[in-house]
PDB file of C-alpha atoms in Angstrom:
ATOM      1  CA  UNK A   1       0.000   0.000   0.000  1.00  0.00           C
ATOM      2  CA  UNK A   2       2.817   2.360   0.887  1.00  0.00           C
ATOM      3  CA  UNK A   3       4.543   1.636  -2.420  1.00  0.00           C
ATOM      4  CA  UNK A   4       1.378   2.467  -4.369  1.00  0.00           C
ATOM      5  CA  UNK A   5       0.913   5.789  -2.556  1.00  0.00           C
ATOM      6  CA  UNK A   6       4.550   6.751  -3.010  1.00  0.00           C
ATOM      7  CA  UNK A   7       4.437   5.902  -6.720  1.00  0.00           C
ATOM      8  CA  UNK A   8       1.344   8.081  -7.182  1.00  0.00           C
ATOM      9  CA  UNK A   9       2.980  10.971  -5.350  1.00  0.00           C
ATOM     10  CA  UNK A  10       6.130  10.662  -7.432  1.00  0.00           C
ATOM     11  CA  UNK A  11       4.102  10.570 -10.655  1.00  0.00           C
ATOM     12  CA  UNK A  12       2.252  13.727  -9.618  1.00  0.00           C
ATOM     13  CA  UNK A  13       5.528  15.433  -8.789  1.00  0.00           C
ATOM     14  CA  UNK A  14       6.886  14.614 -12.229  1.00  0.00           C
ATOM     15  CA  UNK A  15       3.710  15.852 -13.921  1.00  0.00           C
ATOM     16  CA  UNK A  16       3.787  19.312 -12.348  1.00  0.00           C
ATOM     17  CA  UNK A  17       7.014  20.463 -14.067  1.00  0.00           C
ATOM     18  CA  UNK A  18       5.643  19.209 -17.392  1.00  0.00           C
ATOM     19  CA  UNK A  19       2.359  21.041 -16.795  1.00  0.00           C
ATOM     20  CA  UNK A  20       4.163  24.281 -15.906  1.00  0.00           C
ATOM     21  CA  UNK A  21       6.403  23.981 -18.970  1.00  0.00           C
ATOM     22  CA  UNK A  22       3.380  23.452 -21.232  1.00  0.00           C
ATOM     23  CA  UNK A  23       1.649  26.472 -19.684  1.00  0.00           C
ATOM     24  CA  UNK A  24       4.706  28.617 -20.404  1.00  0.00           C
ATOM     25  CA  UNK A  25       4.772  27.397 -23.994  1.00  0.00           C
ATOM     26  CA  UNK A  26       1.050  28.180 -24.354  1.00  0.00           C
ATOM     27  CA  UNK A  27       1.555  31.698 -22.973  1.00  0.00           C
ATOM     28  CA  UNK A  28       4.494  32.317 -25.324  1.00  0.00           C
ATOM     29  CA  UNK A  29       2.255  31.352 -28.265  1.00  0.00           C
ATOM     30  CA  UNK A  30      -0.980  33.070 -27.231  1.00  0.00           C
ATOM     31  CA  UNK A  31       0.464  36.363 -25.958  1.00  0.00           C
ATOM     32  CA  UNK A  32       1.786  37.553 -29.372  1.00  0.00           C
ATOM     33  CA  UNK A  33      -1.607  36.807 -30.922  1.00  0.00           C
ATOM     34  CA  UNK A  34      -3.397  38.650 -28.124  1.00  0.00           C
ATOM     35  CA  UNK A  35      -1.003  41.600 -28.491  1.00  0.00           C
ATOM     36  CA  UNK A  36      -1.599  41.811 -32.259  1.00  0.00           C
ATOM     37  CA  UNK A  37      -5.393  41.710 -31.877  1.00  0.00           C
ATOM     38  CA  UNK A  38      -5.469  44.313 -29.095  1.00  0.00           C
ATOM     39  CA  UNK A  39      -3.027  46.600 -30.892  1.00  0.00           C
ATOM     40  CA  UNK A  40      -5.028  46.457 -34.128  1.00  0.00           C
ATOM     41  CA  UNK A  41      -8.100  47.806 -32.298  1.00  0.00           C
ATOM     42  CA  UNK A  42      -6.521  51.012 -30.969  1.00  0.00           C
ATOM     43  CA  UNK A  43      -5.435  54.307 -32.563  1.00  0.00           C
ATOM     44  CA  UNK A  44      -1.759  54.978 -33.086  1.00  0.00           C
ATOM     45  CA  UNK A  45      -1.707  57.840 -30.562  1.00  0.00           C
ATOM     46  CA  UNK A  46      -3.184  55.599 -27.879  1.00  0.00           C
ATOM     47  CA  UNK A  47      -0.635  52.898 -28.696  1.00  0.00           C
ATOM     48  CA  UNK A  48       2.296  55.317 -28.426  1.00  0.00           C
ATOM     49  CA  UNK A  49       1.147  56.446 -24.967  1.00  0.00           C
ATOM     50  CA  UNK A  50       1.132  52.898 -23.562  1.00  0.00           C
ATOM     51  CA  UNK A  51       2.226  50.207 -26.041  1.00  0.00           C
ATOM     52  CA  UNK A  52       1.751  47.249 -23.678  1.00  0.00           C
ATOM     53  CA  UNK A  53      -1.332  48.440 -21.816  1.00  0.00           C
ATOM     54  CA  UNK A  54      -4.998  47.979 -22.548  1.00  0.00           C
ATOM     55  CA  UNK A  55      -6.522  50.288 -25.170  1.00  0.00           C
ATOM     56  CA  UNK A  56      -7.925  53.540 -23.886  1.00  0.00           C
ATOM     57  CA  UNK A  57      -9.981  53.821 -27.071  1.00  0.00           C
ATOM     58  CA  UNK A  58     -11.341  51.030 -29.266  1.00  0.00           C
ATOM     59  CA  UNK A  59     -11.592  51.537 -33.016  1.00  0.00           C
ATOM     60  CA  UNK A  60     -11.851  49.659 -36.319  1.00  0.00           C
ATOM     61  CA  UNK A  61     -10.288  52.494 -38.301  1.00  0.00           C
ATOM     62  CA  UNK A  62      -7.117  50.500 -38.962  1.00  0.00           C
ATOM     63  CA  UNK A  63      -9.052  47.839 -40.848  1.00  0.00           C
ATOM     64  CA  UNK A  64     -10.952  50.529 -42.761  1.00  0.00           C
ATOM     65  CA  UNK A  65      -7.658  52.167 -43.746  1.00  0.00           C
ATOM     66  CA  UNK A  66      -6.289  48.866 -44.999  1.00  0.00           C
ATOM     67  CA  UNK A  67      -9.402  48.201 -47.072  1.00  0.00           C
ATOM     68  CA  UNK A  68      -9.719  51.706 -48.529  1.00  0.00           C
ATOM     69  CA  UNK A  69      -6.101  52.833 -48.959  1.00  0.00           C
ATOM     70  CA  UNK A  70      -4.248  49.591 -49.595  1.00  0.00           C
ATOM     71  CA  UNK A  71      -6.825  47.332 -51.197  1.00  0.00           C
ATOM     72  CA  UNK A  72      -6.359  44.631 -48.591  1.00  0.00           C
ATOM     73  CA  UNK A  73      -9.650  43.021 -49.601  1.00  0.00           C
ATOM     74  CA  UNK A  74      -8.465  42.540 -53.182  1.00  0.00           C
ATOM     75  CA  UNK A  75      -5.107  41.275 -51.932  1.00  0.00           C
ATOM     76  CA  UNK A  76      -6.951  38.777 -49.737  1.00  0.00           C
ATOM     77  CA  UNK A  77      -8.910  37.463 -52.730  1.00  0.00           C
ATOM     78  CA  UNK A  78      -5.725  37.295 -54.810  1.00  0.00           C
ATOM     79  CA  UNK A  79      -4.008  35.228 -52.130  1.00  0.00           C
ATOM     80  CA  UNK A  80      -6.988  32.893 -51.842  1.00  0.00           C
ATOM     81  CA  UNK A  81      -7.026  32.341 -55.610  1.00  0.00           C
ATOM     82  CA  UNK A  82      -3.294  31.694 -56.007  1.00  0.00           C
ATOM     83  CA  UNK A  83      -3.078  29.534 -52.885  1.00  0.00           C
ATOM     84  CA  UNK A  84      -6.143  27.433 -53.720  1.00  0.00           C
ATOM     85  CA  UNK A  85      -5.107  26.773 -57.318  1.00  0.00           C
ATOM     86  CA  UNK A  86      -1.533  25.937 -56.306  1.00  0.00           C
ATOM     87  CA  UNK A  87      -2.595  23.555 -53.534  1.00  0.00           C
ATOM     88  CA  UNK A  88      -5.159  21.768 -55.729  1.00  0.00           C
ATOM     89  CA  UNK A  89      -2.627  21.190 -58.515  1.00  0.00           C
ATOM     90  CA  UNK A  90       0.010  19.966 -56.059  1.00  0.00           C
ATOM     91  CA  UNK A  91      -2.444  17.570 -54.402  1.00  0.00           C
ATOM     92  CA  UNK A  92      -3.573  16.077 -57.718  1.00  0.00           C
ATOM     93  CA  UNK A  93      -0.053  15.547 -59.050  1.00  0.00           C
ATOM     94  CA  UNK A  94       1.374  14.363 -55.722  1.00  0.00           C
ATOM     95  CA  UNK A  95      -1.482  11.899 -55.196  1.00  0.00           C
ATOM     96  CA  UNK A  96      -0.924  10.278 -58.580  1.00  0.00           C
ATOM     97  CA  UNK A  97       2.864  10.227 -58.202  1.00  0.00           C
ATOM     98  CA  UNK A  98       2.766   9.055 -54.581  1.00  0.00           C
ATOM     99  CA  UNK A  99       0.400   6.212 -55.435  1.00  0.00           C
ATOM    100  CA  UNK A 100       2.633   5.106 -58.289  1.00  0.00           C
ATOM    101  CA  UNK A 101       5.824   5.201 -56.207  1.00  0.00           C
ATOM    102  CA  UNK A 102       4.221   3.454 -53.233  1.00  0.00           C
ATOM    103  CA  UNK A 103       2.071   0.746 -54.835  1.00  0.00           C
ATOM    104  CA  UNK A 104       3.039   0.279 -58.481  1.00  0.00           C
ATOM    105  CA  UNK A 105       6.143  -1.445 -59.898  1.00  0.00           C
ATOM    106  CA  UNK A 106       7.855   1.753 -61.006  1.00  0.00           C
ATOM    107  CA  UNK A 107      11.477   1.171 -62.101  1.00  0.00           C
ATOM    108  CA  UNK A 108      13.877   3.011 -59.807  1.00  0.00           C
ATOM    109  CA  UNK A 109      11.167   4.117 -57.374  1.00  0.00           C
ATOM    110  CA  UNK A 110      13.634   4.298 -54.483  1.00  0.00           C
ATOM    111  CA  UNK A 111      16.015   6.479 -56.485  1.00  0.00           C
ATOM    112  CA  UNK A 112      13.184   8.775 -57.539  1.00  0.00           C
ATOM    113  CA  UNK A 113      12.123   9.174 -53.909  1.00  0.00           C
ATOM    114  CA  UNK A 114      15.729   9.869 -52.907  1.00  0.00           C
ATOM    115  CA  UNK A 115      15.887  12.524 -55.633  1.00  0.00           C
ATOM    116  CA  UNK A 116      12.847  14.249 -54.157  1.00  0.00           C
ATOM    117  CA  UNK A 117      14.533  14.276 -50.750  1.00  0.00           C
ATOM    118  CA  UNK A 118      17.734  15.758 -52.186  1.00  0.00           C
ATOM    119  CA  UNK A 119      15.762  18.470 -54.006  1.00  0.00           C
ATOM    120  CA  UNK A 120      14.093  19.460 -50.733  1.00  0.00           C
ATOM    121  CA  UNK A 121      17.536  20.191 -49.262  1.00  0.00           C
ATOM    122  CA  UNK A 122      18.177  23.005 -51.772  1.00  0.00           C
ATOM    123  CA  UNK A 123      17.510  26.419 -50.153  1.00  0.00           C
ATOM    124  CA  UNK A 124      14.740  28.369 -51.834  1.00  0.00           C
ATOM    125  CA  UNK A 125      16.619  31.713 -52.127  1.00  0.00           C
ATOM    126  CA  UNK A 126      19.284  29.996 -54.253  1.00  0.00           C
ATOM    127  CA  UNK A 127      16.669  29.391 -56.957  1.00  0.00           C
ATOM    128  CA  UNK A 128      15.347  32.952 -57.203  1.00  0.00           C
ATOM    129  CA  UNK A 129      17.569  34.186 -60.051  1.00  0.00           C
ATOM    130  CA  UNK A 130      17.401  30.977 -62.171  1.00  0.00           C
ATOM    131  CA  UNK A 131      13.616  30.806 -61.790  1.00  0.00           C
ATOM    132  CA  UNK A 132      13.219  34.484 -62.673  1.00  0.00           C
ATOM    133  CA  UNK A 133      15.357  34.125 -65.808  1.00  0.00           C
ATOM    134  CA  UNK A 134      13.563  30.931 -66.840  1.00  0.00           C
ATOM    135  CA  UNK A 135      10.113  32.476 -66.485  1.00  0.00           C
ATOM    136  CA  UNK A 136      11.273  35.556 -68.412  1.00  0.00           C
ATOM    137  CA  UNK A 137      12.449  33.387 -71.314  1.00  0.00           C
ATOM    138  CA  UNK A 138       9.226  31.387 -71.290  1.00  0.00           C
ATOM    139  CA  UNK A 139       7.158  34.560 -71.161  1.00  0.00           C
ATOM    140  CA  UNK A 140       5.309  33.415 -68.058  1.00  0.00           C
ATOM    141  CA  UNK A 141       4.386  36.298 -65.815  1.00  0.00           C
ATOM    142  CA  UNK A 142       1.682  37.176 -63.360  1.00  0.00           C
ATOM    143  CA  UNK A 143      -0.266  34.473 -61.594  1.00  0.00           C
ATOM    144  CA  UNK A 144       0.621  31.759 -64.116  1.00  0.00           C
ATOM    145  CA  UNK A 145       4.335  32.015 -63.401  1.00  0.00           C
ATOM    146  CA  UNK A 146       3.801  32.351 -59.659  1.00  0.00           C
ATOM    147  CA  UNK A 147       1.522  29.299 -59.491  1.00  0.00           C
ATOM    148  CA  UNK A 148       4.026  27.323 -61.571  1.00  0.00           C
ATOM    149  CA  UNK A 149       6.772  28.210 -59.083  1.00  0.00           C
ATOM    150  CA  UNK A 150       4.646  27.212 -56.094  1.00  0.00           C
ATOM    151  CA  UNK A 151       3.714  23.903 -57.713  1.00  0.00           C
ATOM    152  CA  UNK A 152       7.301  23.112 -58.705  1.00  0.00           C
ATOM    153  CA  UNK A 153       8.729  23.947 -55.275  1.00  0.00           C
ATOM    154  CA  UNK A 154       5.981  22.175 -53.335  1.00  0.00           C
ATOM    155  CA  UNK A 155       5.712  19.013 -55.422  1.00  0.00           C
ATOM    156  CA  UNK A 156       8.874  17.197 -54.177  1.00  0.00           C
ATOM    157  CA  UNK A 157       7.846  17.329 -50.518  1.00  0.00           C
ATOM    158  CA  UNK A 158       4.217  16.564 -51.363  1.00  0.00           C
ATOM    159  CA  UNK A 159       5.142  13.487 -53.397  1.00  0.00           C
ATOM    160  CA  UNK A 160       7.532  12.243 -50.730  1.00  0.00           C
ATOM    161  CA  UNK A 161       4.946  12.771 -47.981  1.00  0.00           C
ATOM    162  CA  UNK A 162       2.131  10.974 -49.811  1.00  0.00           C
ATOM    163  CA  UNK A 163       4.451   8.143 -50.837  1.00  0.00           C
ATOM    164  CA  UNK A 164       5.074   7.431 -47.161  1.00  0.00           C
ATOM    165  CA  UNK A 165       1.361   7.763 -46.426  1.00  0.00           C
ATOM    166  CA  UNK A 166       0.232   5.375 -49.169  1.00  0.00           C
ATOM    167  CA  UNK A 167       2.790   2.770 -48.156  1.00  0.00           C
ATOM    168  CA  UNK A 168       0.744   2.275 -45.007  1.00  0.00           C
ATOM    169  CA  UNK A 169      -2.243   1.021 -47.011  1.00  0.00           C
ATOM    170  CA  UNK A 170      -2.305  -2.809 -46.864  1.00  0.00           C
ATOM    171  CA  UNK A 171      -1.509  -4.471 -50.175  1.00  0.00           C
ATOM    172  CA  UNK A 172      -4.190  -7.077 -49.468  1.00  0.00           C
ATOM    173  CA  UNK A 173      -6.930  -4.441 -49.663  1.00  0.00           C
ATOM    174  CA  UNK A 174      -5.739  -3.192 -53.034  1.00  0.00           C
ATOM    175  CA  UNK A 175      -5.310  -6.737 -54.318  1.00  0.00           C
ATOM    176  CA  UNK A 176      -8.884  -7.539 -53.295  1.00  0.00           C
ATOM    177  CA  UNK A 177     -10.076  -4.480 -55.225  1.00  0.00           C
ATOM    178  CA  UNK A 178      -8.218  -5.658 -58.326  1.00  0.00           C
ATOM    179  CA  UNK A 179      -9.747  -9.132 -58.007  1.00  0.00           C
ATOM    180  CA  UNK A 180     -13.192  -7.519 -57.873  1.00  0.00           C
ATOM    181  CA  UNK A 181     -12.451  -5.868 -61.207  1.00  0.00           C
ATOM    182  CA  UNK A 182     -11.405  -2.386 -60.079  1.00  0.00           C
ATOM    183  CA  UNK A 183      -9.006  -0.676 -62.444  1.00  0.00           C
ATOM    184  CA  UNK A 184      -6.121   1.607 -61.604  1.00  0.00           C
ATOM    185  CA  UNK A 185      -8.089   4.827 -61.233  1.00  0.00           C
ATOM    186  CA  UNK A 186     -11.012   3.041 -59.568  1.00  0.00           C
ATOM    187  CA  UNK A 187      -8.618   1.651 -56.959  1.00  0.00           C
ATOM    188  CA  UNK A 188      -7.093   5.083 -56.503  1.00  0.00           C
ATOM    189  CA  UNK A 189     -10.501   6.715 -56.049  1.00  0.00           C
ATOM    190  CA  UNK A 190     -12.203   4.057 -53.902  1.00  0.00           C
ATOM    191  CA  UNK A 191      -9.301   2.663 -51.850  1.00  0.00           C
ATOM    192  CA  UNK A 192      -6.252   4.918 -51.808  1.00  0.00           C
ATOM    193  CA  UNK A 193      -7.952   8.286 -51.361  1.00  0.00           C
ATOM    194  CA  UNK A 194     -10.303   7.269 -48.498  1.00  0.00           C
ATOM    195  CA  UNK A 195      -7.614   5.360 -46.600  1.00  0.00           C
ATOM    196  CA  UNK A 196      -5.043   8.108 -47.111  1.00  0.00           C
ATOM    197  CA  UNK A 197      -7.420  11.002 -46.420  1.00  0.00           C
ATOM    198  CA  UNK A 198      -5.703  12.040 -43.175  1.00  0.00           C
ATOM    199  CA  UNK A 199      -2.337  12.313 -44.897  1.00  0.00           C
ATOM    200  CA  UNK A 200      -3.831  14.200 -47.840  1.00  0.00           C
ATOM    201  CA  UNK A 201      -5.584  16.629 -45.476  1.00  0.00           C
ATOM    202  CA  UNK A 202      -2.333  17.168 -43.576  1.00  0.00           C
ATOM    203  CA  UNK A 203      -0.467  17.832 -46.799  1.00  0.00           C
ATOM    204  CA  UNK A 204      -3.164  20.259 -47.955  1.00  0.00           C
ATOM    205  CA  UNK A 205      -2.818  22.279 -44.750  1.00  0.00           C
ATOM    206  CA  UNK A 206       0.986  22.322 -44.907  1.00  0.00           C
ATOM    207  CA  UNK A 207       0.990  23.367 -48.557  1.00  0.00           C
ATOM    208  CA  UNK A 208      -1.637  26.027 -47.898  1.00  0.00           C
ATOM    209  CA  UNK A 209       0.402  27.532 -45.071  1.00  0.00           C
ATOM    210  CA  UNK A 210       3.578  27.509 -47.142  1.00  0.00           C
ATOM    211  CA  UNK A 211       2.023  29.273 -50.136  1.00  0.00           C
ATOM    212  CA  UNK A 212      -0.095  31.659 -48.056  1.00  0.00           C
ATOM    213  CA  UNK A 213       2.900  32.944 -46.070  1.00  0.00           C
ATOM    214  CA  UNK A 214       5.384  33.064 -48.967  1.00  0.00           C
ATOM    215  CA  UNK A 215       6.808  36.516 -49.725  1.00  0.00           C
ATOM    216  CA  UNK A 216       9.968  36.423 -51.860  1.00  0.00           C
ATOM    217  CA  UNK A 217       8.571  34.975 -55.089  1.00  0.00           C
ATOM    218  CA  UNK A 218       5.277  36.833 -54.654  1.00  0.00           C
ATOM    219  CA  UNK A 219       6.979  40.215 -54.473  1.00  0.00           C
ATOM    220  CA  UNK A 220       9.518  39.516 -57.261  1.00  0.00           C
ATOM    221  CA  UNK A 221       7.296  37.869 -59.872  1.00  0.00           C
ATOM    222  CA  UNK A 222       4.212  40.088 -59.462  1.00  0.00           C
ATOM    223  CA  UNK A 223       4.985  43.672 -60.446  1.00  0.00           C
ATOM    224  CA  UNK A 224       1.435  44.999 -60.796  1.00  0.00           C
ATOM    225  CA  UNK A 225       0.269  46.226 -57.387  1.00  0.00           C
ATOM    226  CA  UNK A 226      -3.366  45.457 -58.217  1.00  0.00           C
ATOM    227  CA  UNK A 227      -2.361  41.778 -58.433  1.00  0.00           C
ATOM    228  CA  UNK A 228      -0.335  41.692 -55.221  1.00  0.00           C
ATOM    229  CA  UNK A 229      -0.981  39.052 -52.607  1.00  0.00           C
ATOM    230  CA  UNK A 230      -1.372  39.686 -48.892  1.00  0.00           C
ATOM    231  CA  UNK A 231       2.277  39.284 -47.941  1.00  0.00           C
ATOM    232  CA  UNK A 232       3.672  41.913 -50.373  1.00  0.00           C
ATOM    233  CA  UNK A 233       0.845  44.262 -49.394  1.00  0.00           C
ATOM    234  CA  UNK A 234       1.657  43.813 -45.721  1.00  0.00           C
ATOM    235  CA  UNK A 235       5.354  44.422 -46.417  1.00  0.00           C
ATOM    236  CA  UNK A 236       4.458  47.701 -48.116  1.00  0.00           C
ATOM    237  CA  UNK A 237       2.424  48.802 -45.098  1.00  0.00           C
ATOM    238  CA  UNK A 238       5.358  48.186 -42.811  1.00  0.00           C
ATOM    239  CA  UNK A 239       7.642  50.166 -45.106  1.00  0.00           C
ATOM    240  CA  UNK A 240       5.455  53.247 -45.382  1.00  0.00           C
ATOM    241  CA  UNK A 241       4.184  53.391 -41.796  1.00  0.00           C
ATOM    242  CA  UNK A 242       7.040  52.168 -39.659  1.00  0.00           C
ATOM    243  CA  UNK A 243       5.689  53.848 -36.514  1.00  0.00           C
ATOM    244  CA  UNK A 244       2.022  52.981 -37.129  1.00  0.00           C
ATOM    245  CA  UNK A 245       2.113  49.654 -35.346  1.00  0.00           C
ATOM    246  CA  UNK A 246      -1.699  49.349 -34.985  1.00  0.00           C
ATOM    247  CA  UNK A 247      -2.078  49.502 -38.772  1.00  0.00           C
ATOM    248  CA  UNK A 248       0.599  46.851 -39.237  1.00  0.00           C
ATOM    249  CA  UNK A 249      -1.018  44.702 -36.531  1.00  0.00           C
ATOM    250  CA  UNK A 250      -4.356  44.874 -38.326  1.00  0.00           C
ATOM    251  CA  UNK A 251      -2.695  43.597 -41.489  1.00  0.00           C
ATOM    252  CA  UNK A 252      -0.946  40.852 -39.547  1.00  0.00           C
ATOM    253  CA  UNK A 253      -4.204  39.690 -38.002  1.00  0.00           C
ATOM    254  CA  UNK A 254      -5.994  39.597 -41.361  1.00  0.00           C
ATOM    255  CA  UNK A 255      -3.124  37.599 -42.845  1.00  0.00           C
ATOM    256  CA  UNK A 256      -2.992  35.165 -39.917  1.00  0.00           C
ATOM    257  CA  UNK A 257      -6.756  34.684 -39.569  1.00  0.00           C
ATOM    258  CA  UNK A 258      -7.123  32.145 -42.385  1.00  0.00           C
ATOM    259  CA  UNK A 259      -4.215  29.896 -41.256  1.00  0.00           C
ATOM    260  CA  UNK A 260      -5.491  30.024 -37.672  1.00  0.00           C
ATOM    261  CA  UNK A 261      -8.991  28.946 -38.701  1.00  0.00           C
ATOM    262  CA  UNK A 262      -7.570  26.261 -40.955  1.00  0.00           C
ATOM    263  CA  UNK A 263      -5.385  24.858 -38.184  1.00  0.00           C
ATOM    264  CA  UNK A 264      -8.276  24.952 -35.718  1.00  0.00           C
ATOM    265  CA  UNK A 265     -10.552  22.880 -37.960  1.00  0.00           C
ATOM    266  CA  UNK A 266      -7.889  20.538 -39.368  1.00  0.00           C
ATOM    267  CA  UNK A 267      -5.766  19.894 -36.268  1.00  0.00           C
ATOM    268  CA  UNK A 268      -7.162  16.370 -35.829  1.00  0.00           C
ATOM    269  CA  UNK A 269      -6.279  15.395 -39.398  1.00  0.00           C
ATOM    270  CA  UNK A 270      -2.843  16.966 -39.066  1.00  0.00           C
ATOM    271  CA  UNK A 271      -2.028  14.875 -35.989  1.00  0.00           C
ATOM    272  CA  UNK A 272      -3.265  11.697 -37.673  1.00  0.00           C
ATOM    273  CA  UNK A 273      -1.303  12.412 -40.833  1.00  0.00           C
ATOM    274  CA  UNK A 274       1.900  13.219 -38.963  1.00  0.00           C
ATOM    275  CA  UNK A 275       1.564  10.039 -36.902  1.00  0.00           C
ATOM    276  CA  UNK A 276       1.205   8.024 -40.097  1.00  0.00           C
ATOM    277  CA  UNK A 277       4.260   9.707 -41.586  1.00  0.00           C
ATOM    278  CA  UNK A 278       6.377   9.138 -38.474  1.00  0.00           C
ATOM    279  CA  UNK A 279       5.347   5.490 -38.216  1.00  0.00           C
ATOM    280  CA  UNK A 280       6.646   4.883 -41.725  1.00  0.00           C
TER     281      UNK A 280
END
């Protein structure tokens, strides 16, 4: 009896430091978000009087300024369009390629997968000048060139991720589908996609976050300000109004709102997909 009580006490003692550490991590994550939201709802003069205090005056004028003077609404729609199209194309191509590398007798499948891994190790900034020159020679500008860049840079990781995910699907299930007369695309649609849905959802979220938050290619390849995405627009706000932190905070909150909502609704699928990837 004494041993049981002592073991319970020791387990509680070991849990408290973990609980305190997790609380500190949560505070370090939530406080910046709280600061951005509160700062975006106050005038600049009120912020300069007490940057870290509660607002003495609440206002939505910062969001109105962004919408009227900087076209943040149009930039939001532009980002949604480019991000959605890029993610959909990446998912379609990566699903087909991942299924082939994981379940079909593709010659040199291991070497192809290793090539994808090696490509992922190349830093993105190294490719800026070659990509810019290539798109200029091909005459691809605007959204077409930008979407092509996002698809090309996101496809290696997406294919590698879905290859690992689809390897977890039992071969017996796919063999049973073939015996029942299911063809290649029928097996992909009825077996692979439902059983790999958690991994596909995880990949969709990761790709969405990567494209949504990307700045370098978006600001270099898109010269027309009416076609700018959210990140270049936000960078321009910070350049023109360095001291107007409430205006910048409003832009930050608008930019972060979509990823936050996406993570809130898809967190369960992300955890399942990451567990599948780690187990492989």
